[in-house]
C-alpha cells in the first residue's frame, strides 16, 4: 500500500471547507466544478453546476480530497471518521490545533498522553473530526 488519503464529501460547501483546510495547512489546493469537468451531458441534477466534483489539497506527503454531492442528494455527517495529523513539533501542534479550532467543538484539549505524545481532538465547523498528535522525543 502506497498511502491512505482522506476523502471528504460535503453538501455544497466543499469550496469553503477546502479553502479553510488549505489555509490551515499551508497547502496547495486545486478544485474543479461539475460544469468544468468536461463530462459529456448534464453535470448532474439542476443546481449541481457550480458544486465541486473534485478538490485536492497537498503539502508534502499530505493529501486530502473532497467533492460535493450532486444537488438534491444530501450528505449525512457522521462521527465514524477522523483525520489524524502527525505533527513535527510542539509549536506546530499548537498552531494547527488553534487554526482548526476556529468555530470547532473541542473534544479533547491538547495534553500529554500515556503514549509519550501531546494530543488533542476536535470536530471542526464543518462536522469533520480531527486528531492532532506530536510524539515527544524519547528521553
JSON list of C-alpha atoms in Angstrom, two decimals:
[
{"chain": "A", "resi": 1, "resn": "UNK", "atom": "CA", "xyz": [0.00, 0.00, 0.00]},
{"chain": "A", "resi": 2, "resn": "UNK", "atom": "CA", "xyz": [1.47, 3.33, -1.03]},
{"chain": "A", "resi": 3, "resn": "UNK", "atom": "CA", "xyz": [-0.71, 5.67, 1.04]},
{"chain": "A", "resi": 4, "resn": "UNK", "atom": "CA", "xyz": [-4.07, 6.24, 2.61]},
{"chain": "A", "resi": 5, "resn": "UNK", "atom": "CA", "xyz": [-5.77, 9.51, 1.73]},
{"chain": "A", "resi": 6, "resn": "UNK", "atom": "CA", "xyz": [-8.70, 11.23, 3.29]},
{"chain": "A", "resi": 7, "resn": "UNK", "atom": "CA", "xyz": [-11.74, 11.84, 1.07]},
{"chain": "A", "resi": 8, "resn": "UNK", "atom": "CA", "xyz": [-14.47, 14.11, 2.31]},
{"chain": "A", "resi": 9, "resn": "UNK", "atom": "CA", "xyz": [-17.99, 14.65, 0.97]},
{"chain": "A", "resi": 10, "resn": "UNK", "atom": "CA", "xyz": [-19.92, 17.85, 1.52]},
{"chain": "A", "resi": 11, "resn": "UNK", "atom": "CA", "xyz": [-23.36, 19.17, 0.60]},
{"chain": "A", "resi": 12, "resn": "UNK", "atom": "CA", "xyz": [-22.45, 22.29, -1.35]},
{"chain": "A", "resi": 13, "resn": "UNK", "atom": "CA", "xyz": [-19.66, 23.78, 0.80]},
{"chain": "A", "resi": 14, "resn": "UNK", "atom": "CA", "xyz": [-16.60, 21.88, -0.45]},
{"chain": "A", "resi": 15, "resn": "UNK", "atom": "CA", "xyz": [-15.08, 25.08, -1.86]},
{"chain": "A", "resi": 16, "resn": "UNK", "atom": "CA", "xyz": [-15.34, 26.86, 1.51]},
{"chain": "A", "resi": 17, "resn": "UNK", "atom": "CA", "xyz": [-14.16, 23.87, 3.56]},
{"chain": "A", "resi": 18, "resn": "UNK", "atom": "CA", "xyz": [-11.19, 23.02, 1.35]},
{"chain": "A", "resi": 19, "resn": "UNK", "atom": "CA", "xyz": [-10.02, 26.66, 1.21]},
{"chain": "A", "resi": 20, "resn": "UNK", "atom": "CA", "xyz": [-10.15, 26.67, 5.02]},
{"chain": "A", "resi": 21, "resn": "UNK", "atom": "CA", "xyz": [-8.15, 23.42, 5.28]},
{"chain": "A", "resi": 22, "resn": "UNK", "atom": "CA", "xyz": [-5.59, 24.59, 2.70]},
{"chain": "A", "resi": 23, "resn": "UNK", "atom": "CA", "xyz": [-5.12, 27.80, 4.67]},
{"chain": "A", "resi": 24, "resn": "UNK", "atom": "CA", "xyz": [-4.73, 25.92, 7.96]},
{"chain": "A", "resi": 25, "resn": "UNK", "atom": "CA", "xyz": [-2.15, 23.55, 6.49]},
{"chain": "A", "resi": 26, "resn": "UNK", "atom": "CA", "xyz": [-0.42, 26.00, 4.14]},
{"chain": "A", "resi": 27, "resn": "UNK", "atom": "CA", "xyz": [-1.22, 23.52, 1.36]},
{"chain": "A", "resi": 28, "resn": "UNK", "atom": "CA", "xyz": [-1.70, 23.76, -2.40]},
{"chain": "A", "resi": 29, "resn": "UNK", "atom": "CA", "xyz": [-5.34, 23.43, -3.49]},
{"chain": "A", "resi": 30, "resn": "UNK", "atom": "CA", "xyz": [-6.90, 22.57, -6.84]},
{"chain": "A", "resi": 31, "resn": "UNK", "atom": "CA", "xyz": [-10.65, 22.34, -7.45]},
{"chain": "A", "resi": 32, "resn": "UNK", "atom": "CA", "xyz": [-12.93, 21.60, -10.37]},
{"chain": "A", "resi": 33, "resn": "UNK", "atom": "CA", "xyz": [-16.66, 22.25, -10.53]},
{"chain": "A", "resi": 34, "resn": "UNK", "atom": "CA", "xyz": [-19.15, 19.88, -12.14]},
{"chain": "A", "resi": 35, "resn": "UNK", "atom": "CA", "xyz": [-19.56, 22.25, -15.12]},
{"chain": "A", "resi": 36, "resn": "UNK", "atom": "CA", "xyz": [-15.76, 22.50, -15.60]},
{"chain": "A", "resi": 37, "resn": "UNK", "atom": "CA", "xyz": [-15.24, 18.73, -15.51]},
{"chain": "A", "resi": 38, "resn": "UNK", "atom": "CA", "xyz": [-15.83, 18.35, -19.25]},
{"chain": "A", "resi": 39, "resn": "UNK", "atom": "CA", "xyz": [-18.01, 15.25, -18.87]},
{"chain": "A", "resi": 40, "resn": "UNK", "atom": "CA", "xyz": [-20.47, 14.95, -21.80]},
{"chain": "A", "resi": 41, "resn": "UNK", "atom": "CA", "xyz": [-24.09, 15.59, -20.88]},
{"chain": "A", "resi": 42, "resn": "UNK", "atom": "CA", "xyz": [-25.54, 17.37, -17.87]},
{"chain": "A", "resi": 43, "resn": "UNK", "atom": "CA", "xyz": [-23.28, 17.58, -14.81]},
{"chain": "A", "resi": 44, "resn": "UNK", "atom": "CA", "xyz": [-25.97, 16.21, -12.51]},
{"chain": "A", "resi": 45, "resn": "UNK", "atom": "CA", "xyz": [-29.34, 17.43, -11.29]},
{"chain": "A", "resi": 46, "resn": "UNK", "atom": "CA", "xyz": [-30.08, 21.13, -11.86]},
{"chain": "A", "resi": 47, "resn": "UNK", "atom": "CA", "xyz": [-28.17, 23.21, -9.33]},
{"chain": "A", "resi": 48, "resn": "UNK", "atom": "CA", "xyz": [-25.08, 20.98, -9.42]},
{"chain": "A", "resi": 49, "resn": "UNK", "atom": "CA", "xyz": [-23.13, 23.01, -11.98]},
{"chain": "A", "resi": 50, "resn": "UNK", "atom": "CA", "xyz": [-21.14, 25.12, -9.51]},
{"chain": "A", "resi": 51, "resn": "UNK", "atom": "CA", "xyz": [-20.65, 22.37, -6.95]},
{"chain": "A", "resi": 52, "resn": "UNK", "atom": "CA", "xyz": [-17.18, 20.85, -6.70]},
{"chain": "A", "resi": 53, "resn": "UNK", "atom": "CA", "xyz": [-16.75, 17.49, -8.42]},
{"chain": "A", "resi": 54, "resn": "UNK", "atom": "CA", "xyz": [-13.16, 17.13, -7.19]},
{"chain": "A", "resi": 55, "resn": "UNK", "atom": "CA", "xyz": [-10.86, 19.04, -4.88]},
{"chain": "A", "resi": 56, "resn": "UNK", "atom": "CA", "xyz": [-7.35, 18.07, -3.85]},
{"chain": "A", "resi": 57, "resn": "UNK", "atom": "CA", "xyz": [-5.05, 19.74, -1.38]},
{"chain": "A", "resi": 58, "resn": "UNK", "atom": "CA", "xyz": [-1.48, 18.67, -0.86]},
{"chain": "A", "resi": 59, "resn": "UNK", "atom": "CA", "xyz": [1.60, 19.56, 1.10]},
{"chain": "A", "resi": 60, "resn": "UNK", "atom": "CA", "xyz": [4.49, 17.13, 1.08]},
{"chain": "A", "resi": 61, "resn": "UNK", "atom": "CA", "xyz": [3.01, 13.68, 1.61]},
{"chain": "A", "resi": 62, "resn": "UNK", "atom": "CA", "xyz": [-0.30, 15.08, 2.93]},
{"chain": "A", "resi": 63, "resn": "UNK", "atom": "CA", "xyz": [-3.24, 14.66, 0.54]},
{"chain": "A", "resi": 64, "resn": "UNK", "atom": "CA", "xyz": [-6.89, 15.44, 1.28]},
{"chain": "A", "resi": 65, "resn": "UNK", "atom": "CA", "xyz": [-9.52, 15.10, -1.44]},
{"chain": "A", "resi": 66, "resn": "UNK", "atom": "CA", "xyz": [-13.17, 16.11, -1.43]},
{"chain": "A", "resi": 67, "resn": "UNK", "atom": "CA", "xyz": [-16.29, 16.69, -3.50]},
{"chain": "A", "resi": 68, "resn": "UNK", "atom": "CA", "xyz": [-19.83, 17.98, -3.19]},
{"chain": "A", "resi": 69, "resn": "UNK", "atom": "CA", "xyz": [-22.75, 15.66, -3.62]},
{"chain": "A", "resi": 70, "resn": "UNK", "atom": "CA", "xyz": [-24.96, 16.47, -6.60]},
{"chain": "A", "resi": 71, "resn": "UNK", "atom": "CA", "xyz": [-27.78, 18.92, -5.79]},
{"chain": "A", "resi": 72, "resn": "UNK", "atom": "CA", "xyz": [-30.67, 17.21, -4.03]},
{"chain": "A", "resi": 73, "resn": "UNK", "atom": "CA", "xyz": [-28.53, 14.36, -2.69]},
{"chain": "A", "resi": 74, "resn": "UNK", "atom": "CA", "xyz": [-27.80, 15.38, 0.91]},
{"chain": "A", "resi": 75, "resn": "UNK", "atom": "CA", "xyz": [-24.71, 14.18, 2.74]},
{"chain": "A", "resi": 76, "resn": "UNK", "atom": "CA", "xyz": [-25.20, 12.73, 6.19]},
{"chain": "A", "resi": 77, "resn": "UNK", "atom": "CA", "xyz": [-22.48, 13.93, 8.52]},
{"chain": "A", "resi": 78, "resn": "UNK", "atom": "CA", "xyz": [-21.27, 11.04, 10.60]},
{"chain": "A", "resi": 79, "resn": "UNK", "atom": "CA", "xyz": [-18.96, 10.54, 13.52]},
{"chain": "A", "resi": 80, "resn": "UNK", "atom": "CA", "xyz": [-17.19, 7.46, 12.13]},
{"chain": "A", "resi": 81, "resn": "UNK", "atom": "CA", "xyz": [-14.16, 9.19, 10.70]},
{"chain": "A", "resi": 82, "resn": "UNK", "atom": "CA", "xyz": [-11.27, 11.23, 11.99]},
{"chain": "A", "resi": 83, "resn": "UNK", "atom": "CA", "xyz": [-8.41, 12.76, 10.10]},
{"chain": "A", "resi": 84, "resn": "UNK", "atom": "CA", "xyz": [-5.18, 12.28, 12.02]},
{"chain": "A", "resi": 85, "resn": "UNK", "atom": "CA", "xyz": [-2.41, 14.88, 11.75]},
{"chain": "A", "resi": 86, "resn": "UNK", "atom": "CA", "xyz": [1.02, 13.71, 12.88]},
{"chain": "A", "resi": 87, "resn": "UNK", "atom": "CA", "xyz": [2.87, 16.90, 13.91]},
{"chain": "A", "resi": 88, "resn": "UNK", "atom": "CA", "xyz": [6.62, 17.52, 13.87]},
{"chain": "A", "resi": 89, "resn": "UNK", "atom": "CA", "xyz": [6.87, 19.82, 16.90]},
{"chain": "A", "resi": 90, "resn": "UNK", "atom": "CA", "xyz": [5.11, 21.22, 19.95]},
{"chain": "A", "resi": 91, "resn": "UNK", "atom": "CA", "xyz": [4.81, 24.58, 18.21]},
{"chain": "A", "resi": 92, "resn": "UNK", "atom": "CA", "xyz": [3.25, 23.02, 15.13]},
{"chain": "A", "resi": 93, "resn": "UNK", "atom": "CA", "xyz": [0.62, 21.05, 17.04]},
{"chain": "A", "resi": 94, "resn": "UNK", "atom": "CA", "xyz": [-0.43, 24.15, 18.99]},
{"chain": "A", "resi": 95, "resn": "UNK", "atom": "CA", "xyz": [-0.58, 26.28, 15.84]},
{"chain": "A", "resi": 96, "resn": "UNK", "atom": "CA", "xyz": [-2.64, 23.75, 13.87]},
{"chain": "A", "resi": 97, "resn": "UNK", "atom": "CA", "xyz": [-4.98, 22.97, 16.78]},
{"chain": "A", "resi": 98, "resn": "UNK", "atom": "CA", "xyz": [-5.61, 26.69, 17.16]},
{"chain": "A", "resi": 99, "resn": "UNK", "atom": "CA", "xyz": [-6.30, 27.25, 13.45]},
{"chain": "A", "resi": 100, "resn": "UNK", "atom": "CA", "xyz": [-8.61, 24.26, 13.07]},
{"chain": "A", "resi": 101, "resn": "UNK", "atom": "CA", "xyz": [-10.27, 25.27, 16.35]},
{"chain": "A", "resi": 102, "resn": "UNK", "atom": "CA", "xyz": [-11.88, 28.31, 14.69]},
{"chain": "A", "resi": 103, "resn": "UNK", "atom": "CA", "xyz": [-15.60, 27.55, 15.09]},
{"chain": "A", "resi": 104, "resn": "UNK", "atom": "CA", "xyz": [-14.86, 24.00, 16.25]},
{"chain": "A", "resi": 105, "resn": "UNK", "atom": "CA", "xyz": [-16.03, 21.88, 19.17]},
{"chain": "A", "resi": 106, "resn": "UNK", "atom": "CA", "xyz": [-13.05, 20.70, 21.19]},
{"chain": "A", "resi": 107, "resn": "UNK", "atom": "CA", "xyz": [-13.44, 17.02, 22.08]},
{"chain": "A", "resi": 108, "resn": "UNK", "atom": "CA", "xyz": [-10.14, 16.76, 23.97]},
{"chain": "A", "resi": 109, "resn": "UNK", "atom": "CA", "xyz": [-7.86, 19.71, 24.74]},
{"chain": "A", "resi": 110, "resn": "UNK", "atom": "CA", "xyz": [-4.20, 19.31, 23.81]},
{"chain": "A", "resi": 111, "resn": "UNK", "atom": "CA", "xyz": [-2.44, 17.43, 26.61]},
{"chain": "A", "resi": 112, "resn": "UNK", "atom": "CA", "xyz": [0.31, 14.94, 27.34]},
{"chain": "A", "resi": 113, "resn": "UNK", "atom": "CA", "xyz": [-0.67, 11.28, 26.95]},
{"chain": "A", "resi": 114, "resn": "UNK", "atom": "CA", "xyz": [0.43, 7.89, 28.20]},
{"chain": "A", "resi": 115, "resn": "UNK", "atom": "CA", "xyz": [1.98, 7.12, 24.78]},
{"chain": "A", "resi": 116, "resn": "UNK", "atom": "CA", "xyz": [4.54, 9.94, 25.25]},
{"chain": "A", "resi": 117, "resn": "UNK", "atom": "CA", "xyz": [2.76, 12.36, 22.93]},
{"chain": "A", "resi": 118, "resn": "UNK", "atom": "CA", "xyz": [0.98, 15.69, 23.07]},
{"chain": "A", "resi": 119, "resn": "UNK", "atom": "CA", "xyz": [-2.51, 15.04, 21.68]},
{"chain": "A", "resi": 120, "resn": "UNK", "atom": "CA", "xyz": [-5.87, 16.70, 21.15]},
{"chain": "A", "resi": 121, "resn": "UNK", "atom": "CA", "xyz": [-9.12, 16.20, 19.25]},
{"chain": "A", "resi": 122, "resn": "UNK", "atom": "CA", "xyz": [-11.78, 18.49, 17.83]},
{"chain": "A", "resi": 123, "resn": "UNK", "atom": "CA", "xyz": [-14.72, 18.50, 15.47]},
{"chain": "A", "resi": 124, "resn": "UNK", "atom": "CA", "xyz": [-14.36, 21.41, 13.08]},
{"chain": "A", "resi": 125, "resn": "UNK", "atom": "CA", "xyz": [-17.06, 23.82, 11.96]},
{"chain": "A", "resi": 126, "resn": "UNK", "atom": "CA", "xyz": [-17.83, 21.51, 9.01]},
{"chain": "A", "resi": 127, "resn": "UNK", "atom": "CA", "xyz": [-18.52, 18.47, 11.22]},
{"chain": "A", "resi": 128, "resn": "UNK", "atom": "CA", "xyz": [-15.20, 16.72, 10.46]},
{"chain": "A", "resi": 129, "resn": "UNK", "atom": "CA", "xyz": [-13.28, 15.12, 13.33]},
{"chain": "A", "resi": 130, "resn": "UNK", "atom": "CA", "xyz": [-9.55, 15.85, 13.61]},
{"chain": "A", "resi": 131, "resn": "UNK", "atom": "CA", "xyz": [-6.88, 14.32, 15.87]},
{"chain": "A", "resi": 132, "resn": "UNK", "atom": "CA", "xyz": [-3.54, 16.07, 16.39]},
{"chain": "A", "resi": 133, "resn": "UNK", "atom": "CA", "xyz": [-0.56, 14.10, 17.67]},
{"chain": "A", "resi": 134, "resn": "UNK", "atom": "CA", "xyz": [3.04, 15.09, 18.42]},
{"chain": "A", "resi": 135, "resn": "UNK", "atom": "CA", "xyz": [5.24, 12.23, 19.62]},
{"chain": "A", "resi": 136, "resn": "UNK", "atom": "CA", "xyz": [7.78, 13.60, 22.04]},
{"chain": "A", "resi": 137, "resn": "UNK", "atom": "CA", "xyz": [11.43, 12.62, 21.65]},
{"chain": "A", "resi": 138, "resn": "UNK", "atom": "CA", "xyz": [12.39, 9.64, 23.81]},
{"chain": "A", "resi": 139, "resn": "UNK", "atom": "CA", "xyz": [14.41, 10.63, 26.84]}
]
